[in-house]
Coordinates of C-alpha atoms in Angstrom, one line a residue:
Chain S
M103 CA -11.8 8.7 -27.9
K104 CA -12.7 12.2 -26.6
K105 CA -10.4 14.5 -24.6
I106 CA -12.4 15.7 -21.6
K107 CA -10.2 18.0 -19.7
N108 CA -7.0 16.1 -19.2
L109 CA -8.5 12.6 -19.6
S110 CA -9.1 10.6 -22.8
I111 CA -12.5 9.1 -22.6
R112 CA -14.3 6.6 -24.9
T113 CA -17.8 7.9 -25.2
D114 CA -19.0 4.9 -27.2
L115 CA -18.9 2.5 -24.2
F116 CA -21.1 1.6 -21.3
Y117 CA -19.9 2.7 -17.8
A118 CA -20.7 1.2 -14.4
T119 CA -20.0 4.4 -12.4
E120 CA -20.4 2.8 -9.0
E121 CA -18.0 -0.1 -9.6
G122 CA -15.7 2.1 -11.8
F123 CA -15.6 0.1 -15.0
W124 CA -16.1 0.6 -18.7
L125 CA -18.0 -2.2 -20.6
D126 CA -17.6 -3.0 -24.3
I127 CA -20.5 -5.2 -25.4
S128 CA -20.2 -7.6 -28.2
G129 CA -23.1 -10.1 -28.5
N130 CA -23.5 -11.6 -25.1
I131 CA -19.9 -10.9 -24.0
A132 CA -18.8 -7.8 -22.1
R133 CA -15.1 -6.9 -22.1
I134 CA -14.5 -4.7 -19.0
G135 CA -11.7 -2.5 -17.8
M136 CA -11.0 0.2 -15.3
S137 CA -12.6 3.6 -15.8
P138 CA -9.8 6.2 -16.5
L139 CA -11.2 8.4 -13.7
V140 CA -10.8 5.5 -11.2
Q141 CA -7.3 4.6 -12.2
E142 CA -6.2 8.3 -12.3
S143 CA -7.3 8.9 -8.8
T144 CA -6.2 5.6 -7.3
G145 CA -2.6 5.7 -8.2
S146 CA -0.2 3.1 -9.6
F147 CA -1.6 -0.4 -9.4
V148 CA 1.0 -2.9 -8.1
A149 CA -1.0 -6.1 -8.0
V150 CA -4.1 -7.7 -9.5
R151 CA -5.7 -11.0 -8.6
F152 CA -8.8 -12.7 -10.1
E153 CA -11.1 -15.2 -8.6
E154 CA -11.3 -18.5 -10.5
E155 CA -12.0 -18.2 -14.2
G156 CA -15.3 -19.8 -15.2
A157 CA -17.0 -18.7 -12.0
S158 CA -20.3 -16.9 -12.0
F159 CA -21.0 -13.8 -10.0
A160 CA -23.9 -11.5 -9.4
K161 CA -23.6 -7.8 -10.0
G162 CA -21.7 -6.2 -7.1
Q163 CA -19.9 -9.4 -6.0
S164 CA -16.1 -9.5 -5.9
F165 CA -14.4 -11.1 -8.8
G166 CA -10.9 -10.1 -7.7
S167 CA -8.8 -7.6 -5.9
V168 CA -6.2 -4.9 -6.6
E169 CA -3.5 -3.1 -4.7
A170 CA -2.4 0.5 -5.2
E171 CA -0.5 2.7 -2.8
K172 CA -0.9 0.1 0.0
H173 CA -4.7 0.1 -0.4
V174 CA -6.2 -3.3 -1.2
G175 CA -9.8 -3.3 -2.5
H176 CA -12.1 -5.6 -4.4
L177 CA -13.1 -5.6 -8.1
K178 CA -16.9 -5.7 -8.0
M179 CA -18.9 -7.1 -10.9
P180 CA -20.5 -4.3 -12.9
V181 CA -23.1 -6.7 -14.2
S182 CA -24.0 -10.3 -13.5
G183 CA -22.3 -13.1 -15.5
T184 CA -19.6 -15.7 -15.8
I185 CA -16.0 -14.7 -16.1
V186 CA -14.9 -16.4 -19.4
A187 CA -11.5 -14.7 -19.8
V188 CA -9.1 -12.7 -17.7
N189 CA -6.2 -10.6 -19.0
E190 CA -3.1 -12.5 -18.0
K191 CA -0.9 -9.5 -19.0
V192 CA -2.3 -7.3 -16.1
L193 CA -1.4 -10.0 -13.6
E194 CA 2.2 -9.7 -14.6
N195 CA 2.1 -6.0 -15.2
P196 CA -0.7 -4.3 -13.3
R197 CA 0.6 -0.9 -14.4
L198 CA -1.2 -1.5 -17.7
L199 CA -4.4 -0.6 -15.8
N200 CA -2.9 2.9 -15.6
T201 CA -1.1 3.3 -18.8
D202 CA -3.6 1.7 -21.3
P203 CA -6.9 1.3 -19.5
Y204 CA -9.0 0.9 -22.7
G205 CA -6.4 -1.3 -24.5
S206 CA -3.9 -3.8 -23.2
G207 CA -5.0 -3.0 -19.6
W208 CA -8.5 -4.6 -20.0
L209 CA -9.4 -6.8 -17.1
A210 CA -11.9 -9.6 -17.9
E211 CA -14.6 -10.8 -20.3
I212 CA -18.0 -11.7 -18.9
D213 CA -20.7 -13.9 -20.4
L214 CA -23.7 -11.8 -19.4
T215 CA -26.6 -13.5 -17.6
N216 CA -28.9 -10.6 -16.7
W217 CA -28.1 -7.9 -19.3
D218 CA -31.7 -7.0 -20.2
S219 CA -32.5 -5.8 -16.7
E220 CA -29.1 -4.5 -15.7
Q221 CA -28.1 -2.4 -18.7
S222 CA -30.5 0.4 -17.7
H223 CA -28.3 1.0 -14.6
L224 CA -25.3 1.7 -16.7
L225 CA -24.2 5.1 -18.1
S226 CA -24.3 5.1 -21.9
G227 CA -24.8 7.4 -24.9
E228 CA -22.2 9.8 -26.1
A229 CA -23.8 13.0 -24.7
E230 CA -24.6 11.4 -21.3
V231 CA -21.1 9.9 -21.0
E232 CA -19.5 13.2 -21.9
A233 CA -21.6 15.2 -19.5
W234 CA -21.1 12.8 -16.6
F235 CA -17.3 12.8 -17.1
E236 CA -17.1 16.5 -17.4
T237 CA -18.9 17.0 -14.1
E238 CA -17.0 14.3 -12.3
I239 CA -13.6 15.3 -13.6
E240 CA -14.2 18.9 -12.6
K241 CA -15.2 17.7 -9.1
Y242 CA -12.1 15.6 -8.8
E243 CA -9.9 18.4 -10.0
D244 CA -11.4 20.9 -7.5
K245 CA -10.8 18.5 -4.7
G246 CA -7.3 17.7 -5.8
W247 CA -8.1 14.0 -6.3
L248 CA -6.4 13.7 -9.6
A249 CA -2.6 13.3 -9.9
E250 CA -0.9 16.3 -11.4
S251 CA 0.5 15.7 -14.9
Chain J
M105 CA -16.5 13.7 7.9
N106 CA -20.0 12.3 7.8
L107 CA -20.2 11.1 11.3
N108 CA -23.0 11.3 13.7
S109 CA -21.1 12.4 16.8
H110 CA -23.9 10.9 19.0
T111 CA -22.9 7.5 17.9
P112 CA -20.0 6.4 20.1
W113 CA -17.0 4.5 18.8
R114 CA -15.7 1.3 20.4
L115 CA -12.2 1.2 21.8
V116 CA -10.4 -2.1 22.0
R117 CA -7.0 -2.4 23.7
E118 CA -5.0 -5.6 23.4
D119 CA -1.4 -6.5 24.0
A120 CA 1.1 -9.2 23.0
V121 CA -1.2 -10.8 20.5
S122 CA 0.0 -13.5 18.0
A123 CA 0.4 -12.7 14.3
G124 CA -2.6 -14.8 13.3
Y125 CA -4.9 -13.4 16.0
G126 CA -3.8 -9.8 15.4
L127 CA -4.5 -10.0 11.7
A128 CA -7.7 -12.0 12.1
A129 CA -9.0 -9.4 14.7
D130 CA -8.5 -6.6 12.2
E131 CA -10.5 -8.5 9.7
F132 CA -13.2 -9.5 12.2
F133 CA -13.9 -6.0 13.4
T134 CA -14.0 -4.8 9.8
S135 CA -16.6 -7.5 9.0
T136 CA -18.8 -6.3 11.8
Y137 CA -19.4 -3.1 9.8
A138 CA -20.4 -4.8 6.5
A139 CA -24.1 -4.3 7.3
E140 CA -23.7 -0.6 8.1
S141 CA -25.8 -1.0 11.2
T142 CA -23.7 -1.6 14.3
E143 CA -24.0 -0.1 17.7
H144 CA -20.8 1.9 17.3
G145 CA -19.8 4.3 14.5
A146 CA -16.3 2.7 14.3
T147 CA -14.0 0.5 16.3
L148 CA -10.6 1.8 17.2
R149 CA -8.3 -1.0 18.1
L150 CA -5.0 0.0 19.7
Y151 CA -2.8 -3.0 20.2
T152 CA 0.6 -4.6 20.2
Y153 CA 1.9 -7.9 18.8
R154 CA 4.1 -10.2 20.8
D155 CA 7.8 -9.9 20.3
H156 CA 8.2 -10.4 17.3
C157 CA 5.9 -10.9 14.4
A158 CA 7.0 -10.3 10.7
L159 CA 4.1 -9.4 8.5
V160 CA 4.2 -9.2 4.7
G161 CA 1.8 -7.2 2.5
R162 CA -1.2 -8.7 0.8
F163 CA 0.4 -9.6 -2.5
Q164 CA 4.0 -10.0 -1.5
N165 CA 6.1 -13.1 -2.0
I166 CA 6.9 -14.1 1.5
H167 CA 10.1 -15.9 0.5
A168 CA 11.4 -12.8 -1.2
E169 CA 10.6 -10.5 1.8
L170 CA 11.5 -12.6 4.8
D171 CA 14.4 -14.8 5.8
L172 CA 12.2 -17.7 6.9
D173 CA 15.0 -19.7 8.5
A174 CA 16.0 -16.7 10.6
C175 CA 12.3 -16.2 11.6
Q176 CA 12.2 -19.8 12.8
R177 CA 15.6 -19.4 14.6
E178 CA 14.5 -16.2 16.3
E179 CA 11.0 -17.5 17.0
V180 CA 9.5 -14.7 15.0
E181 CA 6.0 -15.5 13.9
V182 CA 5.1 -14.7 10.3
G183 CA 1.8 -13.5 8.8
R184 CA 0.2 -12.0 5.7
R185 CA -1.8 -8.8 6.1
L186 CA -5.0 -7.9 4.2
T187 CA -3.5 -4.5 3.5
G188 CA -0.8 -3.8 0.9
G189 CA 2.7 -2.4 1.2
G190 CA 5.9 -4.0 2.3
A191 CA 7.1 -6.3 5.1
I192 CA 7.2 -5.0 8.6
I193 CA 8.2 -6.2 12.0
M194 CA 5.8 -5.7 14.9
G195 CA 6.2 -6.3 18.7
K196 CA 5.8 -4.8 22.1
D197 CA 7.3 -1.5 20.9
Q198 CA 5.3 -0.9 17.8
L199 CA 1.7 0.2 18.2
G200 CA -0.9 -1.1 15.9
I201 CA -3.7 1.3 15.2
C202 CA -6.7 -0.3 13.4
L203 CA -9.8 1.8 12.7
A204 CA -12.6 -0.3 11.4
S205 CA -15.9 1.1 10.0
H206 CA -18.0 1.4 6.9
S207 CA -16.8 3.6 4.1
K208 CA -20.2 5.4 3.9
R209 CA -19.7 6.8 7.4
F210 CA -16.9 9.0 6.1
E211 CA -16.8 11.6 3.5
W212 CA -14.1 10.6 1.0
Q213 CA -13.7 9.9 -2.7
T214 CA -10.2 8.5 -3.0
I215 CA -8.2 6.2 -0.7
R216 CA -5.4 8.8 -0.5
D217 CA -7.9 11.3 0.8
L218 CA -9.3 8.8 3.3
C219 CA -5.8 7.9 4.5
A220 CA -4.8 11.5 4.9
Q221 CA -8.0 12.2 6.9
L222 CA -7.8 9.2 9.2
S223 CA -4.1 9.7 10.0
V224 CA -4.6 13.3 11.3
P225 CA -5.2 12.1 14.9
V226 CA -1.9 10.2 14.8
V227 CA -0.1 13.3 13.6
Q228 CA -1.8 15.3 16.3
A229 CA -0.8 12.8 19.0
L230 CA 2.8 12.9 17.8
A231 CA 2.7 16.7 17.9
K232 CA 1.7 16.5 21.6
L233 CA 5.0 14.7 22.1
G234 CA 6.8 17.5 20.3
I235 CA 7.2 15.5 17.1
Q236 CA 6.3 17.2 13.8
A237 CA 5.1 14.3 11.5
T238 CA 3.7 14.7 8.1
F239 CA 1.7 12.6 5.7
R240 CA 3.8 11.7 2.7
A241 CA 3.0 10.0 -0.7
K242 CA 2.6 6.3 -0.7
N243 CA 0.9 6.4 2.7
D244 CA 3.6 6.8 5.3
L245 CA 4.0 9.3 8.1
E246 CA 7.5 10.8 8.2
V247 CA 9.6 13.1 10.5
G248 CA 12.3 15.0 8.8
G249 CA 12.4 12.6 5.8
K250 CA 12.4 9.5 8.0
K251 CA 9.5 7.1 8.2
I252 CA 7.9 6.8 11.6
A253 CA 4.7 5.0 10.6
G254 CA 3.3 3.0 7.7
L255 CA -0.4 3.3 6.7
G256 CA -2.6 0.9 4.8
V257 CA -6.3 0.4 3.9
Y258 CA -8.4 -2.7 3.2
V259 CA -11.9 -2.3 1.8
D260 CA -14.1 -5.3 1.7
P261 CA -16.7 -5.9 -1.1
N262 CA -19.5 -4.5 1.2
G263 CA -17.7 -1.2 1.7
A264 CA -16.6 -2.0 5.3
F265 CA -12.9 -1.1 5.7
H266 CA -10.1 -0.9 8.1
F267 CA -7.4 1.7 8.1
H268 CA -4.2 0.5 9.7
T269 CA -1.2 2.3 11.1
S270 CA 2.0 0.7 12.3
L271 CA 3.6 3.3 14.5
L272 CA 7.2 2.8 15.6
V273 CA 7.3 3.8 19.2
D274 CA 10.7 2.1 19.4
L275 CA 12.5 -0.4 17.1
D276 CA 15.1 -3.1 17.6
I277 CA 16.9 -2.5 14.3
P278 CA 19.3 -5.4 14.6
Q279 CA 16.4 -7.8 15.3
M280 CA 14.6 -6.4 12.3
L281 CA 17.6 -6.9 10.1
K282 CA 17.8 -10.5 11.0
V283 CA 14.5 -11.4 9.5
L284 CA 13.6 -8.9 6.8
Q285 CA 15.3 -9.2 3.4
I286 CA 16.5 -5.7 2.8
P287 CA 18.7 -4.5 -0.1
I288 CA 21.9 -4.2 1.8
Q289 CA 22.8 -7.8 2.7
K290 CA 26.5 -7.3 1.9
F291 CA 26.9 -4.4 4.3
S292 CA 28.6 -4.9 7.7
D293 CA 26.2 -5.1 10.6
K294 CA 27.1 -1.6 11.7
Q295 CA 26.5 -0.2 8.2
K296 CA 23.2 -1.9 8.0
V297 CA 22.0 -0.4 11.3
E298 CA 23.2 3.0 10.3
S299 CA 21.6 2.7 6.9
V300 CA 18.2 1.8 8.4
A301 CA 18.6 4.5 11.1
Q302 CA 19.1 7.1 8.4
R303 CA 15.7 6.2 6.9
I304 CA 13.5 5.2 9.8
T305 CA 12.9 6.9 13.1
T306 CA 10.9 6.2 16.2
V307 CA 8.8 8.1 18.7
S308 CA 11.4 7.6 21.4
R309 CA 14.2 8.7 19.2
E310 CA 12.4 11.9 18.2
A311 CA 11.2 12.6 21.7
G312 CA 14.7 12.1 23.1
R313 CA 13.5 9.7 25.8
K314 CA 12.1 6.2 26.1
V315 CA 8.4 6.8 25.5
P316 CA 6.2 4.0 26.9
V317 CA 3.7 2.5 24.4
E318 CA 1.0 3.2 26.9
E319 CA 1.6 6.9 26.8
V320 CA 1.4 7.0 23.0
R321 CA -1.8 4.8 23.1
Q322 CA -3.4 7.2 25.5
L323 CA -2.6 10.2 23.3
I324 CA -3.8 8.4 20.2
Q325 CA -7.2 7.6 21.7
E326 CA -7.6 11.1 23.0
Q327 CA -6.8 12.6 19.6
Y328 CA -9.2 10.3 17.7
A329 CA -12.0 11.3 20.1
S330 CA -11.4 15.0 19.8
Y331 CA -10.7 15.1 16.1
F332 CA -13.9 13.1 15.2
Q333 CA -15.8 14.6 18.1
I334 CA -17.0 11.2 19.4
N335 CA -17.0 9.3 22.6
L336 CA -14.9 6.2 22.8
E337 CA -16.4 3.4 24.8
E338 CA -13.8 0.8 25.9
Q339 CA -15.2 -2.7 25.4
A340 CA -13.0 -5.7 25.7
V341 CA -13.2 -8.5 23.2
T342 CA -15.9 -10.9 24.3
A343 CA -15.5 -14.6 24.6
E344 CA -17.8 -15.1 21.5
E345 CA -15.8 -12.6 19.5
R346 CA -12.6 -14.2 20.5
N347 CA -13.9 -17.5 19.2
H348 CA -14.8 -15.9 15.9
I349 CA -11.3 -14.3 15.7
N350 CA -9.5 -17.6 16.5
R351 CA -11.6 -19.5 14.0
L352 CA -10.7 -16.9 11.3
A353 CA -7.0 -17.1 12.3
E354 CA -7.2 -20.8 11.9
E355 CA -9.1 -20.8 8.6
R356 CA -7.1 -18.1 6.9
Y357 CA -4.1 -16.7 8.6
H358 CA -2.5 -20.0 9.7
Q359 CA -3.1 -21.6 6.3
E360 CA -0.1 -22.3 4.2
E361 CA -2.0 -21.4 1.0
W362 CA -2.6 -17.9 2.4
L363 CA 0.9 -17.4 3.9
F364 CA 2.9 -18.8 1.0
Q365 CA 0.7 -17.7 -2.0
R366 CA 2.7 -17.0 -5.1
S367 CA 2.8 -13.8 -7.0
P368 CA 2.8 -13.8 -10.8
Q369 CA 5.2 -10.9 -10.8
A370 CA 8.8 -11.8 -10.4
D371 CA 10.8 -10.3 -7.5
M372 CA 14.2 -9.0 -8.7
S373 CA 17.0 -7.0 -7.3
G374 CA 20.0 -5.2 -8.7
M375 CA 22.7 -2.8 -7.8
S376 CA 24.8 -0.2 -9.6
L377 CA 28.1 1.5 -8.7
K378 CA 28.8 4.9 -10.2
K379 CA 31.9 7.1 -9.7
T380 CA 30.9 10.7 -9.2
P381 CA 33.0 13.7 -8.4
A382 CA 31.9 13.3 -4.8
G383 CA 32.7 9.6 -4.5
L384 CA 31.3 6.2 -5.2
L385 CA 27.5 6.1 -5.4
R386 CA 26.0 2.7 -4.6
T387 CA 22.4 2.2 -5.6
Y388 CA 20.3 -0.8 -4.7
I389 CA 16.9 -1.5 -6.2
G390 CA 14.2 -4.1 -5.5
L391 CA 11.6 -4.8 -8.2
K392 CA 8.3 -6.6 -8.3
G393 CA 7.6 -7.1 -12.0
E394 CA 7.5 -3.6 -13.4
T395 CA 7.0 -1.9 -10.0
I396 CA 9.8 -0.5 -7.8
K397 CA 9.6 -2.1 -4.4
S398 CA 12.5 -0.2 -2.9
V399 CA 15.5 2.0 -3.7
L400 CA 18.4 2.6 -1.5
I401 CA 21.1 5.1 -2.4
T402 CA 24.3 5.1 -0.4
G403 CA 27.8 6.5 -0.4
D404 CA 30.4 7.0 2.3
F405 CA 30.6 10.6 1.4
L406 CA 26.9 11.2 2.1
E407 CA 26.4 13.1 5.3
D408 CA 22.9 14.4 4.9
T409 CA 20.8 11.6 3.5
E410 CA 17.4 13.4 3.7
L411 CA 17.6 14.3 0.0
F412 CA 18.1 10.7 -0.9
S413 CA 15.5 9.4 1.6
K414 CA 13.0 11.6 -0.2
I415 CA 13.9 10.2 -3.6
E416 CA 13.7 6.6 -2.1
S417 CA 10.4 7.1 -0.5
Q418 CA 8.8 8.7 -3.5
L419 CA 10.0 6.0 -5.8
K420 CA 8.7 3.2 -3.6
W421 CA 5.8 1.4 -5.2
S422 CA 6.0 3.5 -8.4
P423 CA 6.2 2.2 -11.9
L424 CA 9.6 1.3 -13.4
D425 CA 9.8 4.0 -15.9
K426 CA 13.0 6.1 -16.6
A427 CA 11.1 9.3 -17.4
A428 CA 9.1 8.9 -14.1
I429 CA 12.3 8.2 -12.1
E430 CA 13.9 11.3 -13.7
K431 CA 10.9 13.4 -12.8
V432 CA 11.0 12.4 -9.2
V433 CA 14.8 12.9 -8.9
F434 CA 14.8 16.3 -10.5
A435 CA 11.8 17.4 -8.5
V436 CA 13.4 16.4 -5.2
F437 CA 16.7 18.1 -6.1
S438 CA 14.9 21.3 -7.1
K439 CA 12.9 21.5 -3.9
N440 CA 15.7 20.7 -1.5
E441 CA 18.9 22.6 -0.7
H442 CA 22.1 20.6 -1.2
P443 CA 24.9 23.2 -1.5
D444 CA 27.9 21.0 -1.1
L445 CA 26.7 17.9 -2.9
Q446 CA 28.8 17.2 -5.9
I447 CA 26.3 15.0 -7.5
N448 CA 23.7 16.0 -10.0
P449 CA 20.3 14.6 -10.6
E450 CA 21.3 13.0 -13.9
D451 CA 23.9 10.9 -12.0
V452 CA 21.3 9.7 -9.6
T453 CA 18.7 8.9 -12.3
N454 CA 21.3 7.0 -14.3
A455 CA 22.4 5.1 -11.2
I456 CA 18.9 4.0 -10.3
W457 CA 18.1 3.1 -13.9
M458 CA 21.3 1.1 -14.2
A459 CA 20.5 -0.9 -11.0
A460 CA 17.0 -1.6 -12.4
Q461 CA 18.5 -2.8 -15.7
R462 CA 20.8 -5.1 -13.8
A463 CA 17.9 -6.4 -11.7
H464 CA 16.2 -7.4 -15.0
A465 CA 19.3 -9.0 -16.4
A466 CA 20.1 -10.9 -13.3
E467 CA 18.7 -14.3 -12.5
R468 CA 15.3 -13.9 -11.1
Y469 CA 14.4 -14.8 -7.5
T470 CA 14.0 -18.5 -6.9
Y471 CA 12.7 -20.4 -3.8
Q472 CA 16.2 -21.7 -3.3
G473 CA 17.2 -18.1 -2.7
A474 CA 19.8 -16.2 -4.8
C475 CA 20.9 -12.9 -6.1
Y476 CA 20.0 -10.4 -3.4
Y477 CA 21.8 -7.3 -4.5
P478 CA 24.9 -9.1 -5.8
E479 CA 27.9 -6.8 -5.5
E480 CA 29.7 -8.7 -8.2
S481 CA 27.1 -7.7 -10.8
G482 CA 27.7 -4.0 -10.2
K483 CA 30.6 -3.0 -12.2
V484 CA 31.8 0.6 -11.6
E485 CA 30.8 2.9 -14.3
E486 CA 32.8 6.1 -14.8
L487 CA 30.7 9.1 -15.3
K488 CA 31.7 11.3 -18.1
S489 CA 31.8 14.9 -17.0

């Protein structure tokens, strides 16, 4: 875990910057969760719903939805695959997405179906991840998009 | 803004629509922007529901938010929105403002930012009526600490979105109290009305006259056109569009599985009573799992409730966390004058926390109904000075 400005960032993971997730790859399974930058700028999550477990989705398709500050938006697949597990704890306590985004606030596990061609679209590598977050966090801070601590 | 001002917006005006049609139309117009290539830059729909429709937020438990027997008795239609937030009542005196477009047509990064930006014309329209409204946290517009409009956003998987505002031009508070489950069920009718009137206001009340919805609608459309520097082209809903909307209403909004969907988070409520040097402080809280749905702080000795309204609104939809509650309460006390108030922020924090603890300890909400702010569970706790 690396402290980049005020956020703690894991630089050893993959990031889908457009969809706003981190991906922890183990074999053919990706455990995914909300990027700290997304959860910090979205506000407190009050509801999470998943589409049916066991369903397959292409990259970019909705696999669930969330509510924060009266905004309802979709969770979009960062990579193609089958949802093999969802975190029941975040259904009961969506706040875990904010308080422990890399730990107990993980969202789902995906059995990857197109990893070889999709991994190149993801952000990875310690230096690249660090540089990307530094730039983005600075931009978010300048614009006042991050909640004051 | 990232708008091409040469692309006109579409204006749709409708009145007295049903709950299912009104909600389906918001979704329908949003879906027309999914492909990013429509004739209009956005659709601004200014409309009213028929008297009355009670609409719950996307993930709310309808049984916990509405008295469904009363809705049936009062012929109030019920519906579930795509946007989040709490239950509202809509009718001929509440203006629905739905702006549908594609998110790439606006320059924004966070939803808070988008909401603030898109609500500017509403604030400007109210200013034309001499009403100074401001955007407040958790996406409401307020006037002097009282809520005058609720805002919400829904973004679909393709990036099309709608921004919705429910603007209270006027409000029949007793009618609202009949159907919404609010945390003051044991109050007298007069106390309930007063309690709501201390926290909610309307365009007519602020303007000091009965303001027609049509006058507000006209101002809103003018302000959107001038703020975004676009032309609004009024275009009624076509027969084909109406068929789409009615089909969507039938397939989603009238379906029991949509209306009565269950939430995995328990709805709970609790109350605390605290003796303070100023008098008895009654605090009611509504929880959804570990999230605060509502807080209501009352006391016969409270003349100026703005301080407490601010605490209540800032805690709404925030995590149930004592340190976070304390932070909000202390911040509001430090930023607001309260010279004669013999209550300190510690008292208020403790009262809220105690109500929350009671909510957790009480029997959870069941479909048979129960335990809405049970007075008997709130033993008076003496405050040590």
